[in-house]
Coordinates of C-alpha atoms and ligand atoms in Angstrom, one line a residue:
M187 CA -42.0 4.0 6.9
A188 CA -39.0 4.9 4.7
S189 CA -39.0 8.2 2.9
S190 CA -36.4 9.8 0.7
S191 CA -35.6 12.3 3.5
N192 CA -34.7 9.6 6.1
Y193 CA -33.6 6.8 3.8
T194 CA -30.5 5.1 5.1
K195 CA -28.2 3.2 2.7
A196 CA -27.8 -0.5 3.7
L197 CA -24.0 -0.2 3.0
T198 CA -22.1 2.9 4.0
Y199 CA -18.4 3.7 4.4
E200 CA -19.0 3.7 8.2
N201 CA -20.8 0.3 8.4
M202 CA -18.9 -1.6 5.8
N203 CA -16.5 -4.5 6.5
A204 CA -13.7 -2.6 8.3
K205 CA -11.1 -5.1 6.9
V206 CA -12.0 -3.9 3.4
R207 CA -11.6 -0.3 4.5
N208 CA -8.2 -1.1 5.8
V209 CA -6.9 -2.5 2.5
Q210 CA -4.3 -0.4 0.8
Y211 CA -3.0 -1.1 -2.7
A212 CA -0.6 1.7 -3.9
V213 CA 0.0 0.3 -7.4
R214 CA -3.4 1.7 -8.3
G215 CA -3.7 4.2 -5.4
E216 CA -3.6 8.0 -5.2
L217 CA -1.0 8.5 -7.9
A218 CA -2.6 6.2 -10.4
I219 CA -6.1 7.7 -9.7
K220 CA -4.7 11.2 -10.3
A221 CA -3.0 10.0 -13.5
E222 CA -6.3 8.7 -14.8
D223 CA -7.9 12.1 -14.0
L224 CA -5.2 13.9 -15.9
K225 CA -5.5 11.5 -18.8
A226 CA -9.2 12.3 -19.0
K227 CA -8.4 16.0 -19.0
L228 CA -5.9 15.6 -21.9
Q229 CA -8.5 13.5 -23.8
Q230 CA -11.0 16.4 -23.3
G231 CA -8.5 18.8 -25.0
D232 CA -7.1 20.4 -21.8
T233 CA -3.9 22.2 -23.0
S234 CA -3.1 23.7 -19.6
L235 CA -1.0 20.7 -18.4
A236 CA 2.8 20.7 -18.6
F237 CA 2.7 17.5 -20.8
K238 CA 0.8 16.0 -23.6
Q239 CA 0.5 12.4 -22.4
I240 CA 0.5 10.3 -19.2
V241 CA 3.3 7.7 -19.0
N242 CA 2.1 4.9 -16.7
C243 CA 5.2 3.6 -15.0
N244 CA 3.1 2.7 -11.9
I245 CA 2.2 -0.8 -13.1
G246 CA 4.0 -3.7 -14.8
N247 CA 1.5 -3.7 -17.7
P248 CA 3.7 -4.0 -20.8
Q249 CA 1.1 -3.9 -23.5
Q250 CA -0.3 -0.6 -22.0
L251 CA 3.1 0.8 -23.1
Q252 CA 2.9 -0.6 -26.6
Q253 CA 4.7 -3.9 -26.1
K254 CA 3.6 -6.1 -29.0
P255 CA 2.0 -9.4 -28.1
I256 CA 3.6 -12.7 -29.2
T257 CA 2.1 -13.4 -32.7
F258 CA 1.8 -17.2 -32.2
F259 CA -0.2 -16.7 -29.0
R260 CA -2.7 -14.3 -30.6
Q261 CA -3.0 -16.5 -33.8
V262 CA -3.9 -19.6 -31.7
L263 CA -6.3 -17.5 -29.6
A264 CA -8.0 -16.1 -32.6
L265 CA -8.8 -19.5 -34.0
I266 CA -10.0 -20.8 -30.6
E267 CA -12.2 -17.8 -30.0
Y268 CA -13.9 -18.3 -33.4
P269 CA -13.8 -22.1 -34.1
D270 CA -15.9 -21.7 -37.3
L271 CA -12.6 -20.6 -38.8
L272 CA -11.5 -24.2 -38.4
S273 CA -14.7 -25.7 -39.9
E274 CA -14.2 -27.9 -42.9
E275 CA -15.7 -25.2 -45.1
N276 CA -13.4 -22.4 -43.8
L277 CA -10.2 -24.5 -43.2
P278 CA -8.7 -23.7 -46.7
L279 CA -9.1 -20.0 -45.8
A280 CA -7.6 -20.5 -42.4
Q281 CA -4.7 -22.4 -44.0
K282 CA -4.0 -19.3 -46.1
L283 CA -4.0 -17.0 -43.1
F284 CA -2.4 -19.1 -40.4
P285 CA 0.7 -21.4 -40.2
A286 CA 0.0 -25.1 -40.0
D287 CA 1.4 -25.4 -36.4
V288 CA -1.0 -22.6 -35.3
I289 CA -4.0 -24.5 -36.7
Q290 CA -2.8 -27.7 -35.2
R291 CA -2.3 -26.1 -31.7
A292 CA -5.7 -24.5 -31.9
Q293 CA -7.3 -27.8 -32.8
D294 CA -5.5 -29.5 -29.9
I295 CA -6.5 -26.9 -27.4
N296 CA -10.1 -26.9 -28.7
Q297 CA -10.2 -30.6 -28.2
S298 CA -9.0 -30.2 -24.6
L299 CA -11.7 -27.6 -24.1
G300 CA -14.3 -30.1 -25.3
G301 CA -14.8 -27.7 -28.2
A302 CA -16.4 -25.1 -26.0
V303 CA -14.1 -22.1 -25.1
G304 CA -17.1 -20.4 -23.5
A305 CA -17.9 -23.2 -21.1
Y306 CA -16.8 -23.5 -17.5
S307 CA -13.7 -25.7 -17.3
H308 CA -12.6 -28.1 -14.6
S309 CA -12.3 -26.2 -11.3
Q310 CA -8.6 -26.9 -11.1
G311 CA -8.1 -25.9 -14.7
I312 CA -8.0 -27.9 -17.9
R313 CA -6.1 -31.2 -17.2
A314 CA -4.2 -31.1 -20.5
I315 CA -2.9 -27.7 -19.7
R316 CA -2.0 -28.7 -16.2
E317 CA -0.1 -31.6 -17.7
H318 CA 1.8 -29.1 -19.9
V319 CA 2.6 -27.0 -16.8
A320 CA 3.9 -30.1 -15.0
Q321 CA 6.1 -31.0 -18.0
F322 CA 7.4 -27.4 -18.1
I323 CA 8.2 -27.5 -14.4
A324 CA 9.9 -30.9 -14.7
A325 CA 12.0 -29.7 -17.7
R326 CA 12.9 -26.5 -15.9
D327 CA 13.9 -28.1 -12.6
G328 CA 15.0 -31.6 -13.4
Y329 CA 12.5 -33.0 -10.9
P330 CA 9.0 -34.5 -11.4
S331 CA 5.8 -32.4 -11.1
D332 CA 2.3 -33.8 -10.6
P333 CA -0.5 -32.2 -12.6
D334 CA -2.9 -32.9 -9.8
S335 CA -0.8 -30.6 -7.5
I336 CA -1.2 -27.8 -10.0
Y337 CA -4.1 -25.2 -9.9
L338 CA -4.6 -22.8 -12.8
T339 CA -5.7 -19.4 -11.5
T340 CA -7.2 -16.2 -12.7
G341 CA -3.8 -14.4 -12.5
A342 CA -1.3 -15.3 -9.8
S343 CA -3.2 -12.8 -7.5
G344 CA -6.1 -15.2 -7.3
G345 CA -3.9 -18.1 -6.2
V346 CA -2.0 -16.0 -3.7
Q347 CA -5.2 -14.8 -2.1
Q348 CA -6.7 -18.3 -2.0
I349 CA -3.7 -19.7 -0.1
L350 CA -3.5 -16.7 2.3
Q351 CA -7.2 -17.0 3.0
M352 CA -6.7 -20.7 3.9
L353 CA -3.7 -19.9 6.1
I354 CA -5.3 -17.1 8.2
A355 CA -7.5 -18.9 10.6
N356 CA -7.7 -16.0 13.0
S357 CA -6.2 -12.6 13.7
Q358 CA -3.2 -14.1 15.5
V359 CA -1.9 -15.9 12.4
G360 CA 1.1 -14.2 10.9
V361 CA 2.8 -14.3 7.5
M362 CA 6.4 -13.1 7.0
I363 CA 6.6 -10.7 4.1
P364 CA 9.6 -8.8 2.6
I365 CA 9.9 -5.0 3.1
P366 CA 9.7 -3.5 0.5
Q367 CA 7.0 -5.9 -0.8
Y368 CA 4.4 -6.1 -3.5
P369 CA 1.3 -4.7 -1.8
L370 CA -0.9 -7.6 -2.8
Y371 CA 0.4 -9.3 0.4
T372 CA -0.3 -6.5 2.9
A373 CA -3.6 -5.9 1.1
S374 CA -4.6 -9.5 1.4
L375 CA -3.4 -9.8 5.0
A376 CA -5.5 -6.8 5.9
L377 CA -8.5 -8.2 4.1
Y378 CA -8.3 -11.6 5.9
D379 CA -7.2 -10.0 9.2
G380 CA -3.9 -11.7 9.3
R381 CA -0.7 -10.3 10.8
P382 CA 2.1 -9.1 8.5
V383 CA 5.5 -10.1 9.9
P384 CA 8.0 -7.9 8.1
Y385 CA 11.6 -8.9 7.3
Y386 CA 13.7 -6.1 5.8
L387 CA 15.7 -6.6 2.6
D388 CA 19.2 -5.1 2.6
E389 CA 19.4 -2.1 0.2
S390 CA 23.1 -1.8 0.8
N391 CA 23.5 -5.4 -0.5
D392 CA 21.5 -5.1 -3.7
W393 CA 18.3 -5.8 -1.7
G394 CA 19.7 -9.1 -0.6
M395 CA 18.0 -11.2 2.0
D396 CA 19.7 -12.3 5.3
T397 CA 18.5 -15.3 7.1
N398 CA 19.6 -13.7 10.4
E399 CA 17.0 -11.0 9.7
L400 CA 14.5 -13.7 9.0
Q401 CA 15.2 -15.3 12.4
Q402 CA 15.1 -12.0 14.3
S403 CA 11.8 -11.1 12.7
L404 CA 10.3 -14.5 13.4
Q405 CA 11.4 -14.6 17.0
K406 CA 10.2 -11.1 17.7
A407 CA 6.7 -12.0 16.3
R408 CA 6.5 -15.3 18.1
D409 CA 7.6 -13.6 21.4
Q410 CA 4.6 -11.3 20.9
G411 CA 2.3 -14.3 20.6
V412 CA 1.9 -14.2 16.8
D413 CA 1.2 -17.6 15.3
V414 CA 3.6 -17.2 12.3
R415 CA 2.8 -19.9 9.8
A416 CA 4.3 -18.9 6.4
L417 CA 7.1 -17.0 4.7
V418 CA 6.6 -15.1 1.5
I419 CA 9.5 -14.8 -0.9
I420 CA 9.2 -12.8 -4.1
N421 CA 12.0 -14.0 -6.4
P422 CA 12.9 -12.0 -8.6
G423 CA 11.8 -9.3 -6.3
N424 CA 9.1 -6.6 -6.7
P425 CA 9.7 -3.7 -6.3
T426 CA 13.4 -4.4 -5.7
G427 CA 14.4 -6.7 -8.5
Q428 CA 16.9 -8.8 -6.6
C429 CA 17.5 -12.4 -7.6
L430 CA 18.4 -15.0 -4.9
T431 CA 21.4 -17.2 -5.1
K432 CA 21.1 -21.0 -4.7
E433 CA 23.0 -20.8 -1.4
N434 CA 20.6 -18.2 -0.1
M435 CA 17.6 -20.2 -1.2
M436 CA 18.9 -23.4 0.5
E437 CA 19.2 -21.4 3.7
V438 CA 15.6 -20.2 3.3
V439 CA 14.4 -23.8 2.8
E440 CA 16.3 -24.9 5.9
F441 CA 14.9 -21.9 7.8
C442 CA 11.4 -23.0 6.9
Y443 CA 12.1 -26.5 8.0
Q444 CA 13.6 -25.5 11.3
N445 CA 10.7 -23.2 12.0
Q446 CA 7.9 -25.2 10.5
L447 CA 6.9 -22.5 8.1
M448 CA 5.1 -22.9 4.8
L449 CA 7.0 -21.3 1.9
L450 CA 5.1 -19.2 -0.5
A451 CA 7.3 -18.6 -3.5
D452 CA 6.1 -15.8 -5.8
E453 CA 8.1 -16.5 -9.0
V454 CA 6.0 -14.5 -11.6
Y455 CA 9.2 -12.8 -12.8
Q456 CA 11.2 -16.0 -13.3
T457 CA 12.0 -15.2 -16.9
N458 CA 12.7 -11.6 -16.2
T459 CA 16.4 -12.1 -15.1
Y460 CA 18.9 -9.7 -16.7
F461 CA 22.2 -11.2 -15.4
P462 CA 21.5 -14.9 -16.3
Q463 CA 25.2 -15.9 -16.1
Q464 CA 25.9 -14.5 -12.7
L465 CA 22.3 -14.7 -11.3
P466 CA 20.3 -17.3 -13.1
F467 CA 16.7 -18.1 -11.9
H468 CA 16.4 -21.1 -9.6
S469 CA 12.9 -22.2 -8.5
F470 CA 12.2 -23.1 -4.9
K471 CA 10.7 -26.3 -6.2
K472 CA 14.2 -27.3 -7.5
I473 CA 16.0 -26.2 -4.3
L474 CA 13.5 -28.0 -2.1
S475 CA 13.7 -31.1 -4.3
S476 CA 17.5 -31.2 -3.9
A477 CA 17.4 -30.8 -0.1
R478 CA 18.1 -33.6 2.4
P479 CA 15.2 -36.0 2.6
E480 CA 13.7 -34.8 5.9
V481 CA 13.6 -31.3 4.5
R482 CA 12.5 -32.3 1.0
D483 CA 9.6 -34.4 2.2
Q484 CA 8.3 -32.0 4.9
V485 CA 8.5 -28.3 4.0
E486 CA 5.2 -27.1 2.5
L487 CA 5.8 -25.1 -0.7
V488 CA 3.4 -23.3 -2.9
S489 CA 4.9 -21.7 -6.0
F490 CA 3.1 -19.0 -8.1
H491 CA 3.5 -18.1 -11.7
S492 CA 1.7 -15.8 -14.1
I493 CA 1.1 -14.9 -17.8
S494 CA 1.3 -11.2 -16.9
K495 CA 5.1 -10.9 -16.8
G496 CA 8.1 -12.4 -18.6
V497 CA 8.0 -11.6 -22.3
V498 CA 4.3 -12.7 -22.4
G499 CA 2.8 -9.6 -20.8
E500 CA -0.8 -10.8 -21.3
C501 CA -1.9 -9.2 -18.0
G502 CA -5.5 -8.5 -18.9
R503 CA -6.2 -12.1 -19.9
R504 CA -5.8 -13.0 -16.2
G505 CA -3.9 -16.3 -16.2
G506 CA -1.5 -18.1 -13.9
Y507 CA -1.0 -21.2 -11.8
F508 CA 0.3 -22.4 -8.4
E509 CA 2.0 -25.8 -7.6
C510 CA 1.6 -27.3 -4.2
V511 CA 4.3 -29.5 -2.6
N512 CA 4.0 -31.5 0.7
L513 CA 0.6 -30.0 1.6
D514 CA -1.6 -32.1 3.9
P515 CA -3.9 -34.2 1.6
R516 CA -6.9 -33.0 3.6
V517 CA -5.8 -29.4 3.0
M518 CA -5.5 -30.2 -0.7
E519 CA -9.2 -31.3 -0.6
Q520 CA -10.1 -27.9 0.8
V521 CA -8.0 -26.2 -1.9
Y522 CA -10.0 -28.1 -4.5
K523 CA -13.3 -27.2 -2.7
M524 CA -12.5 -23.5 -2.8
A525 CA -11.4 -23.7 -6.4
S526 CA -14.8 -25.2 -7.1
V527 CA -16.7 -22.4 -5.3
A528 CA -15.1 -20.0 -7.8
L529 CA -16.3 -22.5 -10.6
C530 CA -13.2 -22.2 -12.8
P531 CA -10.2 -20.0 -13.6
N532 CA -10.5 -17.7 -16.6
V533 CA -10.4 -20.0 -19.7
S534 CA -8.6 -17.3 -21.9
G535 CA -6.0 -17.1 -19.1
Q536 CA -5.7 -20.9 -19.0
I537 CA -5.0 -21.0 -22.8
L538 CA -2.3 -18.4 -22.4
V539 CA -0.7 -20.4 -19.6
D540 CA -0.6 -23.4 -22.0
L541 CA 1.0 -21.2 -24.7
M542 CA 3.5 -19.7 -22.2
V543 CA 4.7 -23.1 -20.8
K544 CA 4.6 -24.8 -24.2
P545 CA 5.6 -22.3 -26.9
P546 CA 6.8 -23.2 -30.4
Q547 CA 9.8 -25.5 -30.3
E548 CA 12.9 -25.5 -32.6
G549 CA 11.8 -27.0 -35.9
D550 CA 8.2 -25.8 -35.7
I551 CA 7.1 -23.5 -38.5
S552 CA 6.4 -20.6 -36.0
Y553 CA 9.6 -21.1 -34.0
P554 CA 11.8 -18.5 -35.8
L555 CA 9.2 -15.7 -35.4
Y556 CA 8.4 -16.7 -31.8
Q557 CA 12.1 -16.8 -30.9
Q558 CA 12.8 -13.5 -32.6
E559 CA 9.8 -11.8 -30.8
A560 CA 10.6 -13.3 -27.4
Q561 CA 14.3 -12.6 -27.6
G562 CA 13.6 -9.0 -28.9
I563 CA 11.3 -8.2 -26.0
Y564 CA 13.8 -9.7 -23.5
E565 CA 16.8 -7.8 -24.8
S566 CA 14.8 -4.5 -24.9
L567 CA 13.7 -5.0 -21.3
K568 CA 17.3 -5.6 -20.3
R569 CA 18.6 -2.5 -22.2
R570 CA 15.8 -0.3 -20.8
S571 CA 16.5 -1.5 -17.3
Q572 CA 20.1 -0.5 -17.6
R573 CA 19.4 2.8 -19.2
L574 CA 17.0 3.9 -16.5
H575 CA 19.3 2.5 -13.8
E576 CA 22.1 4.7 -15.1
A577 CA 19.8 7.7 -15.5
F578 CA 18.6 7.5 -11.9
N579 CA 22.2 7.2 -10.6
S580 CA 23.1 10.3 -12.6
M581 CA 20.5 12.3 -10.6
E582 CA 21.5 14.4 -7.5
N583 CA 20.9 12.6 -4.2
V584 CA 19.5 9.5 -6.0
S585 CA 21.0 6.0 -5.6
C586 CA 19.5 3.0 -7.3
N587 CA 20.4 -0.7 -7.3
P588 CA 20.4 -2.4 -10.7
A589 CA 17.4 -4.5 -11.6
Q590 CA 18.7 -8.0 -11.4
G591 CA 15.2 -9.1 -12.5
A592 CA 11.5 -8.2 -12.7
M593 CA 10.3 -5.0 -14.3
Y594 CA 11.1 -2.2 -11.8
L595 CA 13.7 0.1 -10.4
F596 CA 13.3 1.3 -6.8
P597 CA 15.6 4.3 -6.4
S598 CA 16.3 5.9 -3.0
V599 CA 16.0 9.7 -3.0
K600 CA 17.6 11.9 -0.2
L601 CA 14.9 14.6 -0.1
P602 CA 16.0 18.1 1.1
T603 CA 14.6 19.1 4.5
K604 CA 12.6 21.9 2.9
A605 CA 10.8 19.3 0.7
I606 CA 10.0 17.2 3.7
I607 CA 8.6 20.3 5.4
A608 CA 6.6 21.2 2.3
A609 CA 5.2 17.6 2.1
E610 CA 4.1 17.7 5.7
A611 CA 2.4 21.1 5.1
A612 CA 0.6 19.5 2.2
G613 CA -0.5 16.6 4.4
K614 CA 1.6 14.2 2.3
K615 CA 4.3 11.6 3.0
P616 CA 7.6 13.0 1.6
D617 CA 7.9 10.4 -1.2
D618 CA 4.2 10.7 -2.1
F619 CA 4.8 14.5 -2.4
Y620 CA 7.8 14.0 -4.6
C621 CA 5.9 11.5 -6.9
L622 CA 2.9 13.9 -7.1
R623 CA 5.1 16.7 -8.1
M624 CA 6.7 14.5 -10.7
L625 CA 3.3 13.6 -12.2
D626 CA 2.3 17.2 -12.3
A627 CA 5.5 18.2 -14.0
T628 CA 6.0 15.3 -16.5
G629 CA 2.9 13.2 -16.8
V630 CA 5.0 10.2 -15.6
C631 CA 3.2 8.2 -13.0
V632 CA 5.4 6.3 -10.5
I633 CA 4.6 4.8 -7.1
P634 CA 6.0 6.2 -3.8
G635 CA 8.1 3.9 -1.7
S636 CA 5.6 4.3 1.1
G637 CA 3.3 2.0 -1.0
F638 CA 5.8 -0.9 -0.7
G639 CA 7.2 -0.3 2.8
Q640 CA 10.7 1.1 3.5
K641 CA 13.0 1.7 6.4
D642 CA 12.0 4.8 8.5
N643 CA 13.4 8.1 7.2
T644 CA 14.3 6.6 3.8
Y645 CA 12.4 7.7 0.7
H646 CA 12.0 5.7 -2.6
F647 CA 9.8 5.4 -5.6
R648 CA 9.1 2.6 -7.9
S649 CA 9.2 3.0 -11.7
T650 CA 8.8 0.4 -14.4
F651 CA 11.2 0.5 -17.3
L652 CA 8.4 -0.2 -19.8
P653 CA 8.0 3.0 -21.8
P654 CA 8.7 2.2 -25.5
E655 CA 12.5 2.2 -26.2
Q656 CA 12.2 4.8 -29.0
L657 CA 10.7 7.3 -26.4
F658 CA 13.3 6.6 -23.7
D659 CA 15.5 9.6 -24.4
D660 CA 12.6 12.0 -23.9
F661 CA 11.3 9.9 -20.9
I662 CA 14.6 10.1 -19.2
A663 CA 15.2 13.8 -20.0
K664 CA 11.8 14.7 -18.5
L665 CA 12.6 12.9 -15.3
Q666 CA 16.1 14.4 -15.0
A667 CA 14.8 17.9 -15.7
F668 CA 12.0 17.5 -13.1
H669 CA 14.4 16.2 -10.5
S670 CA 16.9 18.9 -11.0
E671 CA 14.2 21.6 -10.7
F672 CA 12.7 19.9 -7.6
M673 CA 16.0 19.8 -5.9
D674 CA 16.7 23.5 -6.7
T675 CA 13.2 24.5 -5.5
Y676 CA 13.7 22.9 -2.1
R677 CA 17.5 23.4 -1.7
Ligands
DCS98 C1 5.2 -10.1 -7.3 C2 3.9 -10.2 -8.0 N1 3.1 -11.3 -7.7 C3 1.8 -11.4 -8.3 C4 1.4 -10.4 -9.1 C5 0.0 -10.6 -9.7 O1 0.1 -11.0 -11.1 P1 -1.2 -11.4 -11.9 O2 -1.4 -10.4 -12.9 O3 -0.9 -12.8 -12.4 O4 -2.4 -11.5 -10.9 C6 2.2 -9.3 -9.5 C7 1.7 -8.3 -10.5 N2 2.5 -7.1 -10.6 C8 1.8 -5.9 -10.2 C9 0.9 -5.5 -11.3 O5 1.7 -4.6 -12.2 N3 2.7 -4.0 -11.3 C10 2.8 -4.7 -10.2 O6 3.5 -4.5 -9.2 C11 3.5 -9.2 -8.9 O7 4.3 -8.2 -9.2

């Protein structure tokens, strides 16, 4: 008989699924957890800390750092979330509060929702929205896109995990991932018991990717008996911000063809490119579509996009999509089945995907405001990336590649030997130790390079450049003062 004294929990840390225990996700790991604790202390009136607020630079979460949402998006959402505003009785009021193109768009989306924003949608996502995504892709690339090859997802994360789960049939299956990488990939590979097959980006070449490195990494894994089936490319890169050239991308597509690898193209930062003349964004869909026929018609490609990034930044709405090219029709049936098990992607996220891919066009009433807001956010991101890049490079023993894209900088820090010894004494990795000391001294929360992967005996950290522009002087000054004091302490 059970009694409170000998009662054993059904689920314990020891008997839980070990694959879950093995998952690491640094973006919301030790540093982020400690930052939340410190934030709670500040809210409780603790005045003993060296700072008055936490600055979350650990996560690409623009609206957490006061980025204003796009007005048109929120106006359309408001009308959809409360359709009574569009009733015959209330329409005159709505017409006083909302531009005509907002009302029209809300009515159109409402119609595609069958008038029920709270209902489950089609498992693949609302067809009218998938058609808009296909039109967006076709206009972007100059090649056709099929709405039935598109799946709307609850964030790009959901789509990435769905495809990885299908790929990893057993613990010998390997997936090539960049190092440094966004830890969704290593976390998901650990969860599904797949084998990460690392290829290193070249920090000395603006984090460029070398297909010789791809070949060596692949051959080493296959020689060890790993069944390598896919290659992940994050372009623009997270945490490293590099943008691939067309030539490099064509080499990658050829590499996938020669080695029969599925290409997973994570393109969530496709509109976050800050040198658009020198390094414009090219999608892998476009590159593959322009390849020679045997490559174009064979290489399996899944491309991912999201509403969390760009100038949209609607992370919490959880919206995104993936497009499949050249996948086996019977695999596509399984993709659909798994989407059905999850019932449907978040409808609010689907609506934001629709607004992201089909924003106000020139001539629309809302176009001037939309263009002003979108361009304003883009230019500010570009300015802040450059300011923080310069600030990091002004710091002793710090070197930082520019952010060609995305939302992050990933500086390298040559830590003094005494700091490394102190870190080891504290039971911390050196760059974890550095980031913890930064948090304690400034309230700025960044993520150690160890959370993304890095070459041995190199130390990095990742910071977003998202703090509000008007606070940037103070933000930079705090980081510079901390770093100078840290280097003096451990000189
Ligand atoms: C490369 C990459 N892919 C996918 C995602 C997932 O996006 P969804 O929000 O659509 O699921 C992220 C999120 N970026 C994380 C979250 O914020 N900071 C990061 O590094 C990302 O950086």
